[in-house]
Coordinates of C-alpha atoms and ligand atoms in Angstrom, one line a residue:
X5 CA -41.2 12.5 -8.4
X6 CA -39.6 9.0 -8.9
X7 CA -40.5 6.5 -6.3
X8 CA -37.5 4.4 -5.4
X9 CA -37.3 1.2 -3.5
X10 CA -35.6 2.0 -0.2
X11 CA -32.5 0.3 1.0
X12 CA -31.6 0.4 4.6
X13 CA -28.0 1.4 5.3
X14 CA -26.3 0.8 8.6
X15 CA -22.9 2.3 9.4
X16 CA -20.6 0.7 12.0
X17 CA -18.2 3.2 13.5
X18 CA -18.6 6.9 14.1
X19 CA -15.0 8.0 13.7
X20 CA -13.9 10.6 11.1
X21 CA -14.8 8.4 8.1
X22 CA -18.0 7.1 9.6
X23 CA -19.3 10.5 10.6
X24 CA -18.4 11.9 7.1
X25 CA -20.1 9.0 5.3
X26 CA -23.2 9.7 7.4
X27 CA -23.1 13.4 6.8
X28 CA -22.7 13.1 3.0
X29 CA -25.4 10.4 2.8
X30 CA -27.8 12.6 4.6
X31 CA -26.8 15.7 2.6
X32 CA -26.8 14.2 -0.9
X33 CA -29.3 11.4 -0.4
X34 CA -31.5 12.4 -3.3
X35 CA -28.6 12.6 -5.8
X36 CA -27.2 9.3 -4.6
X37 CA -30.6 7.7 -4.9
X38 CA -30.9 8.9 -8.5
X39 CA -27.5 7.4 -9.3
X40 CA -28.2 4.2 -7.5
X41 CA -31.8 3.7 -8.6
X42 CA -32.8 3.1 -5.0
X43 CA -33.3 5.2 -1.9
X44 CA -30.5 5.0 0.6
X45 CA -32.0 5.3 4.1
X46 CA -29.5 5.6 6.9
X47 CA -31.0 3.6 9.6
X48 CA -28.3 4.1 12.2
X49 CA -24.6 4.6 13.1
X50 CA -23.3 2.1 15.7
X51 CA -20.6 3.6 17.9
X52 CA -18.7 2.4 21.0
X53 CA -19.2 5.6 23.0
X54 CA -22.6 7.3 22.2
X55 CA -21.6 10.4 24.2
X56 CA -18.2 11.0 22.4
X57 CA -17.6 14.4 20.9
X58 CA -17.3 14.3 17.1
X59 CA -15.8 16.8 14.6
X60 CA -18.7 16.0 12.3
X61 CA -22.0 15.7 14.2
X62 CA -24.2 12.6 13.6
X63 CA -27.9 13.2 14.4
X64 CA -28.5 11.9 17.9
X65 CA -31.5 9.7 16.9
X66 CA -29.3 7.7 14.5
X67 CA -26.6 6.9 17.1
X68 CA -26.7 3.5 18.8
X69 CA -24.3 1.3 20.8
X70 CA -26.2 -1.8 19.6
X71 CA -24.3 -2.8 16.4
X72 CA -25.8 -6.3 16.2
X73 CA -29.4 -5.2 16.1
X74 CA -28.5 -2.5 13.5
X75 CA -26.8 -5.2 11.3
X76 CA -29.9 -7.4 11.4
X77 CA -32.2 -4.7 10.1
X78 CA -29.9 -3.6 7.2
X79 CA -29.7 -4.3 3.5
X80 CA -26.2 -2.8 3.3
X81 CA -23.7 -2.6 6.2
X82 CA -20.8 -0.2 6.1
X83 CA -18.0 -1.3 8.4
X84 CA -15.8 1.6 9.4
X85 CA -14.6 0.5 12.8
X86 CA -11.1 -0.7 11.7
X87 CA -8.9 -3.3 13.3
X88 CA -9.6 -7.0 13.4
X89 CA -12.3 -7.5 16.0
X90 CA -15.2 -6.9 16.4
X91 CA -15.0 -5.7 12.7
X92 CA -14.5 -9.3 11.4
X93 CA -17.4 -10.7 13.4
X94 CA -19.7 -7.9 12.4
X95 CA -18.8 -8.3 8.7
X96 CA -19.5 -12.0 8.9
X97 CA -22.7 -11.5 10.7
X98 CA -23.9 -9.0 8.1
X99 CA -22.9 -11.2 5.2
X100 CA -24.5 -14.3 6.8
X101 CA -27.7 -12.3 7.1
X102 CA -27.6 -11.6 3.3
X103 CA -26.5 -7.9 3.5
X104 CA -23.9 -6.5 1.2
X105 CA -20.9 -5.2 3.1
X106 CA -18.7 -2.2 2.4
X107 CA -15.5 -1.8 4.4
X108 CA -12.5 0.5 4.5
X109 CA -10.7 -1.9 6.8
X110 CA -7.3 -3.0 5.3
X111 CA -6.4 -5.0 8.3
X112 CA -9.5 -7.2 8.2
X113 CA -9.2 -7.6 4.4
X114 CA -5.5 -8.5 4.4
X115 CA -5.9 -10.9 7.3
X116 CA -9.3 -12.5 6.7
X117 CA -10.1 -11.7 3.0
X118 CA -10.6 -15.4 1.9
X119 CA -12.9 -16.1 4.9
X120 CA -15.0 -13.0 4.2
X121 CA -15.2 -13.6 0.4
X122 CA -16.3 -17.2 1.1
X123 CA -19.0 -16.0 3.5
X124 CA -20.3 -13.5 0.8
X125 CA -20.3 -16.2 -1.9
X126 CA -22.2 -18.6 0.3
X127 CA -25.2 -16.3 0.5
X128 CA -24.8 -14.4 -2.8
X129 CA -23.9 -11.2 -1.1
X130 CA -21.1 -8.8 -2.2
X131 CA -18.1 -7.4 -0.3
X132 CA -16.8 -4.0 -1.4
X133 CA -13.5 -2.5 -0.1
X134 CA -12.4 0.4 -2.4
X135 CA -11.5 2.5 0.6
X136 CA -9.2 -0.1 2.1
X137 CA -6.3 0.9 -0.2
X138 CA -5.4 4.4 -1.2
X139 CA -8.2 6.2 0.6
X140 CA -10.0 8.3 -2.1
X141 CA -8.0 6.8 -5.0
X142 CA -10.0 4.4 -7.2
X143 CA -7.7 1.4 -7.4
X144 CA -9.7 -1.7 -6.3
X145 CA -12.5 -1.2 -8.9
X146 CA -10.0 -0.5 -11.8
X147 CA -8.0 -3.7 -10.9
X148 CA -11.1 -5.8 -10.4
X149 CA -13.3 -4.5 -13.3
X150 CA -11.5 -2.2 -15.7
X151 CA -8.4 -4.4 -16.0
X152 CA -10.3 -7.7 -15.8
X153 CA -9.5 -8.2 -19.5
X154 CA -5.8 -7.6 -19.1
X155 CA -2.8 -9.2 -17.3
X156 CA -1.2 -7.1 -14.6
X157 CA 2.5 -7.8 -14.4
X158 CA 3.6 -5.4 -11.7
X159 CA 2.3 -2.8 -9.3
X160 CA 4.5 -0.2 -7.6
X161 CA 2.5 1.6 -5.0
X162 CA 3.1 4.5 -2.6
X163 CA 0.3 3.4 -0.3
X164 CA 1.3 4.9 3.0
X165 CA 0.9 8.7 3.3
X166 CA 2.8 9.1 6.6
X167 CA 6.0 7.6 5.3
X168 CA 5.8 9.4 2.0
X169 CA 5.4 12.6 4.0
X170 CA 8.4 11.8 6.1
X171 CA 10.7 10.8 3.2
X172 CA 9.5 13.8 1.2
X173 CA 10.5 16.1 4.0
X174 CA 13.9 14.5 4.3
X175 CA 14.3 15.0 0.6
X176 CA 12.9 18.5 0.1
X177 CA 13.7 20.1 3.5
X178 CA 16.7 18.1 4.5
X179 CA 15.1 16.9 7.8
X180 CA 16.4 13.9 9.6
X181 CA 14.0 11.0 10.2
X182 CA 13.3 12.0 13.8
X183 CA 12.3 15.6 12.9
X184 CA 10.3 14.6 9.9
X185 CA 8.4 12.1 12.0
X186 CA 7.7 14.7 14.7
X187 CA 6.3 17.0 12.0
X188 CA 4.1 14.2 10.6
X189 CA 2.8 13.6 14.1
X190 CA 2.1 17.3 14.7
X191 CA 0.1 17.4 11.4
X192 CA -1.9 14.4 12.4
X193 CA -0.6 12.1 9.7
X194 CA 1.3 9.8 12.1
X195 CA -0.5 8.1 15.0
X196 CA 0.8 8.5 18.6
X197 CA 2.4 5.1 18.0
X198 CA 3.7 5.3 14.4
X199 CA 5.0 1.7 14.3
X200 CA 2.4 0.5 11.8
X201 CA 3.3 3.2 9.3
X202 CA 7.1 3.6 9.7
X203 CA 7.8 -0.2 10.0
X204 CA 5.8 -0.9 6.8
X205 CA 3.0 -3.0 8.4
X206 CA 0.2 -0.7 7.0
X207 CA 1.8 -0.8 3.5
X208 CA 2.2 -4.6 3.7
X209 CA -1.5 -5.1 4.4
X210 CA -2.3 -3.0 1.3
X211 CA 0.3 -4.9 -0.8
X212 CA -1.4 -8.2 0.2
X213 CA -4.8 -6.9 -0.9
X214 CA -3.5 -5.4 -4.2
X215 CA -1.5 -8.5 -5.1
X216 CA -4.4 -10.9 -4.4
X217 CA -6.7 -8.8 -6.5
X218 CA -4.3 -8.1 -9.4
X219 CA -3.0 -11.6 -9.8
X220 CA -6.3 -13.5 -9.1
X221 CA -4.5 -15.4 -6.4
X222 CA -4.6 -15.4 -2.6
X223 CA -1.5 -13.7 -1.3
X224 CA -1.4 -14.2 2.5
X225 CA -0.2 -11.2 4.6
X226 CA 2.5 -13.3 6.2
X227 CA 4.2 -13.9 2.8
X228 CA 4.6 -10.2 2.2
X229 CA 8.3 -9.2 2.7
X230 CA 8.5 -6.0 4.8
X231 CA 11.1 -3.4 5.7
X232 CA 10.2 0.0 7.1
X233 CA 11.9 3.3 6.7
X234 CA 13.6 3.5 10.1
X235 CA 17.0 2.8 8.7
X236 CA 16.8 5.5 6.0
X237 CA 19.1 8.4 6.8
X238 CA 19.2 12.0 5.6
X239 CA 22.6 11.3 4.0
X240 CA 21.1 8.5 1.9
X241 CA 18.2 10.6 0.8
X242 CA 20.5 13.5 -0.1
X243 CA 23.0 11.2 -1.9
X244 CA 20.1 9.6 -3.8
X245 CA 19.0 13.0 -5.1
X246 CA 22.5 13.8 -6.3
X247 CA 22.5 10.5 -8.1
X248 CA 19.2 11.2 -9.8
X249 CA 16.8 9.3 -7.5
X250 CA 14.3 9.8 -4.7
X251 CA 13.8 7.4 -1.8
X252 CA 10.2 6.1 -1.5
X253 CA 8.6 3.4 0.6
X254 CA 7.1 1.1 -2.1
X255 CA 4.6 -1.7 -2.0
X256 CA 5.6 -3.9 -5.0
X257 CA 3.5 -6.7 -6.3
X258 CA 5.0 -8.7 -9.2
X259 CA 4.2 -11.7 -11.3
X260 CA 7.3 -13.4 -12.6
X261 CA 9.1 -16.6 -13.4
X262 CA 11.7 -17.8 -10.9
X263 CA 14.9 -18.1 -13.0
X264 CA 16.2 -21.0 -10.9
X265 CA 13.1 -23.2 -10.9
X266 CA 11.1 -22.0 -14.0
X267 CA 8.1 -21.7 -11.7
X268 CA 5.7 -18.8 -12.5
X269 CA 4.4 -17.1 -9.4
X270 CA 3.8 -13.8 -7.6
X271 CA 5.5 -11.9 -4.8
X272 CA 4.6 -8.9 -2.7
X273 CA 7.2 -6.8 -0.9
X274 CA 7.4 -3.5 1.0
X275 CA 10.7 -1.7 1.4
X276 CA 12.4 1.7 0.8
X277 CA 13.7 2.0 -2.8
X278 CA 15.4 4.4 -5.1
X279 CA 13.0 5.7 -7.7
X280 CA 14.5 7.6 -10.7
X281 CA 13.5 11.3 -10.6
X282 CA 11.8 11.0 -14.0
X283 CA 9.5 8.2 -12.9
X284 CA 5.9 9.4 -12.2
X285 CA 6.1 8.1 -8.6
X286 CA 9.0 10.5 -7.9
X287 CA 6.6 13.4 -8.3
X288 CA 4.3 12.1 -5.5
X289 CA 4.9 14.6 -2.6
X290 CA 3.6 15.0 0.9
X291 CA 1.1 12.5 2.3
X292 CA -0.3 11.7 -1.1
X293 CA -0.5 8.1 -2.4
X294 CA -0.1 6.7 -5.9
X295 CA -0.4 3.3 -7.5
X296 CA 1.5 2.6 -10.7
X297 CA 0.2 -0.4 -12.6
X298 CA 2.1 -2.1 -15.4
X299 CA -0.3 -4.3 -17.5
X300 CA 0.5 -6.3 -20.6
X301 CA -2.0 -4.7 -23.0
X302 CA -2.8 -1.4 -21.2
X303 CA 0.9 -0.5 -20.6
X304 CA 1.6 1.8 -17.7
X305 CA -1.2 3.5 -15.7
X306 CA -1.0 5.6 -12.6
X307 CA -3.7 6.3 -10.0
X308 CA -3.0 9.2 -7.7
X309 CA -4.6 11.2 -4.9
X310 CA -5.3 11.5 -1.2
X311 CA -4.6 8.2 0.6
X312 CA -6.3 9.0 3.8
X313 CA -8.6 11.6 5.5
X314 CA -12.2 11.4 6.6
X315 CA -14.0 13.0 3.8
X316 CA -11.7 11.7 1.1
X317 CA -12.1 8.1 2.3
X318 CA -15.8 8.7 2.6
X319 CA -15.9 9.4 -1.2
X320 CA -14.6 5.9 -1.9
X321 CA -17.1 4.4 0.6
X322 CA -20.0 6.2 -1.0
X323 CA -18.9 5.0 -4.4
X324 CA -19.1 1.5 -3.1
X325 CA -22.5 2.2 -1.5
X326 CA -23.9 3.3 -4.9
X327 CA -22.5 0.2 -6.5
X328 CA -24.1 -2.0 -3.8
X329 CA -27.4 -0.3 -4.2
X330 CA -27.3 -0.8 -8.0
X331 CA -26.6 -4.5 -7.5
X332 CA -29.7 -4.8 -5.2
X333 CA -31.8 -3.1 -7.8
X334 CA -30.5 -5.3 -10.6
X335 CA -30.9 -8.5 -8.4
X336 CA -28.9 -11.7 -8.7
X337 CA -26.0 -12.9 -6.6
X338 CA -22.8 -10.8 -5.9
X339 CA -19.8 -11.4 -8.0
X340 CA -17.4 -13.8 -6.3
X341 CA -13.8 -12.7 -5.8
X342 CA -11.6 -14.3 -8.5
X343 CA -8.7 -16.4 -7.4
X344 CA -8.7 -18.6 -10.5
X345 CA -5.0 -18.2 -11.3
X346 CA -4.0 -19.5 -7.8
X347 CA -0.3 -18.9 -8.6
X348 CA 2.3 -19.9 -6.0
X349 CA 3.7 -17.1 -3.9
X350 CA 7.5 -17.0 -4.6
X351 CA 10.0 -16.2 -1.8
X352 CA 11.8 -12.9 -1.6
X353 CA 15.1 -14.6 -2.5
X354 CA 13.7 -15.3 -6.0
X355 CA 12.9 -11.6 -6.7
X356 CA 15.2 -9.9 -9.1
X357 CA 15.8 -6.1 -9.1
X358 CA 18.6 -3.7 -9.4
X359 CA 20.7 -2.4 -6.5
X360 CA 22.8 0.6 -5.6
X361 CA 25.6 -0.3 -3.1
X362 CA 27.6 2.4 -1.5
X363 CA 31.0 1.4 -0.1
X364 CA 33.8 3.1 1.7
X365 CA 37.1 1.7 0.6
X366 CA 40.8 2.5 0.9
X367 CA 41.9 4.2 -2.3
X368 CA 44.7 2.0 -3.4
X369 CA 45.7 0.2 -6.7
X370 CA 43.8 -3.0 -7.2
X371 CA 40.8 -2.2 -4.9
X372 CA 38.3 -1.6 -7.8
X373 CA 39.4 -4.7 -9.5
X374 CA 39.0 -6.8 -6.3
X375 CA 35.5 -5.4 -5.8
X376 CA 34.5 -6.0 -9.4
X377 CA 35.8 -9.6 -9.0
X378 CA 33.5 -10.1 -5.9
X379 CA 30.5 -9.0 -7.9
X380 CA 31.4 -11.3 -10.8
X381 CA 32.0 -14.3 -8.4
X382 CA 28.4 -14.1 -7.2
X383 CA 26.9 -13.6 -10.6
X384 CA 26.0 -10.0 -10.2
X385 CA 26.6 -7.7 -13.2
X386 CA 27.7 -4.2 -12.5
X387 CA 26.1 -1.5 -14.6
X388 CA 27.8 1.7 -13.4
X389 CA 30.4 2.7 -10.8
X390 CA 31.2 6.2 -9.6
X391 CA 33.9 7.2 -7.2
X392 CA 34.6 10.2 -5.0
X393 CA 37.9 10.4 -3.1
X394 CA 38.5 12.0 0.3
X395 CA 41.9 12.7 1.8
X396 CA 42.8 10.2 4.6
X397 CA 43.9 11.1 8.1
X398 CA 47.6 12.2 8.3
X399 CA 49.7 9.2 7.6
X400 CA 47.0 7.0 6.3
X401 CA 45.8 6.3 2.7
X402 CA 43.0 8.4 1.2
X403 CA 39.6 6.7 1.3
X404 CA 37.2 6.5 -1.7
X405 CA 33.4 6.2 -1.7
X406 CA 32.2 3.9 -4.4
X407 CA 28.6 3.9 -5.6
X408 CA 27.9 0.8 -7.6
X409 CA 24.6 0.2 -9.5
X410 CA 24.0 -3.3 -10.7
X411 CA 22.0 -4.8 -13.5
X412 CA 19.1 -7.0 -12.5
X413 CA 20.2 -9.6 -10.0
X414 CA 18.4 -11.9 -7.6
X415 CA 18.0 -11.1 -3.9
X416 CA 20.0 -14.2 -3.0
X417 CA 22.9 -13.3 -5.3
X418 CA 22.9 -9.8 -3.9
X419 CA 22.9 -11.1 -0.3
X420 CA 25.9 -13.3 -1.0
X421 CA 27.7 -10.4 -2.8
X422 CA 27.1 -8.1 0.2
X423 CA 28.3 -10.7 2.7
X424 CA 31.5 -11.1 0.6
X425 CA 32.0 -7.4 0.4
X426 CA 31.6 -7.1 4.2
X427 CA 34.3 -9.7 4.7
X428 CA 36.7 -8.2 2.2
X429 CA 39.8 -6.5 3.5
X430 CA 39.6 -3.8 0.8
X431 CA 36.1 -2.6 2.0
X432 CA 36.2 -0.4 5.1
X433 CA 32.4 -0.3 5.4
X434 CA 29.2 -0.8 3.5
X435 CA 27.5 2.6 3.7
X436 CA 24.2 1.5 2.2
X437 CA 22.4 -1.0 0.1
X438 CA 19.2 0.1 -1.6
X439 CA 17.0 -1.5 -4.2
X440 CA 16.4 0.5 -7.4
X441 CA 12.9 0.3 -8.8
X442 CA 11.1 1.8 -11.8
X443 CA 14.0 1.8 -14.2
X444 CA 13.2 0.6 -17.7
Ligands
HSE28 N1 -1.8 5.5 8.1 C1 -2.1 5.4 6.7 C2 -1.2 6.3 6.0 C3 -3.5 5.9 6.4 O1 -0.4 7.0 6.6 O2 -1.3 6.3 4.8 C4 -4.5 4.8 6.4 O3 -4.2 3.7 5.7

């Protein structure tokens, strides 16, 4: 029998992830100890309501309402409360006492990451957060460790399962947004208040975390451009499929050089986008997540799997727990988070991408030429145009729907083109403007 040194593990939060981490730790303790090289003794689970009914039972003697005492007696603290406070204060308290901290909390990492990393560095502790992005999917460790020798140029992520489920239903079942959201709520993907998911706040937090890590730069949450999916219509999703695309809510992190200023920087953005049907992200269905990473030497990589769920997220937390225990056994200080590149965060107006613009126009001679001229006037190059014609009302001219796909153009050029189209007498209406991502 191998005698291991014992590490005391405290869990903060007894929700679905906390209860699953506790259960798996108690169930597989010997196996985890063998992998970690140290015994992992669960010393307690701090909860807000000790009497609350839980789907996964936690042994009664481990439950406490006294988080602060639990933190003081722990070598490793696992924060699974979520939200900003008291999670942030507890993490700081744990780090300041020299404990390593594991968190699944994207909000606290996106809002307070630099403060927490600084606190960890001060005492030589380590902060682990694999479960904060993509649930069960290994993405933090691959970016931090496996790709540490490479240069990441772009990340395209489906990092919100609720919105992927909704958009997938609109695509596969022809639901409208309202019905798809109702189904997501019924299945427990969407919260009673779905704002954080459908308005893109959840994905923006994850984008800030991924961009900071991938580009060795602090990318503040308030610099992340964000649009949700509430303006996406069933007609857009159906038209997209006919044109060879699927609509996805993407978190996009890019490193690029601003063409106007020559400044190299980074930008993180979240918005619905058209993804070509032959792109690997187009095959991500239901509530699954996937993160597509483009790196200079490695080329394209995709990380795919369950982005949420109690036991799935517990898998990522336990992976961090084994890593933390190994570090304790090896000794020495934790590895500080790398922000050595410290690149500027570029504004959304500097981003270049491709666009699909759908216009309703009167079908008369000269209309196409006038529209092409508007694009040209604003420096936006048209790649493809397709037209379908509908008969007009009796006595009026037929109308045409024009679908225009551009070459790469800047957000600012596109915005001025769209404003000019809206003011043009030959355009009846702008049906939709969508960014196209993932084309070579
Ligand atoms: N609400 C998130 C989602 C899960 O729908 O993916 C936790 O980040």
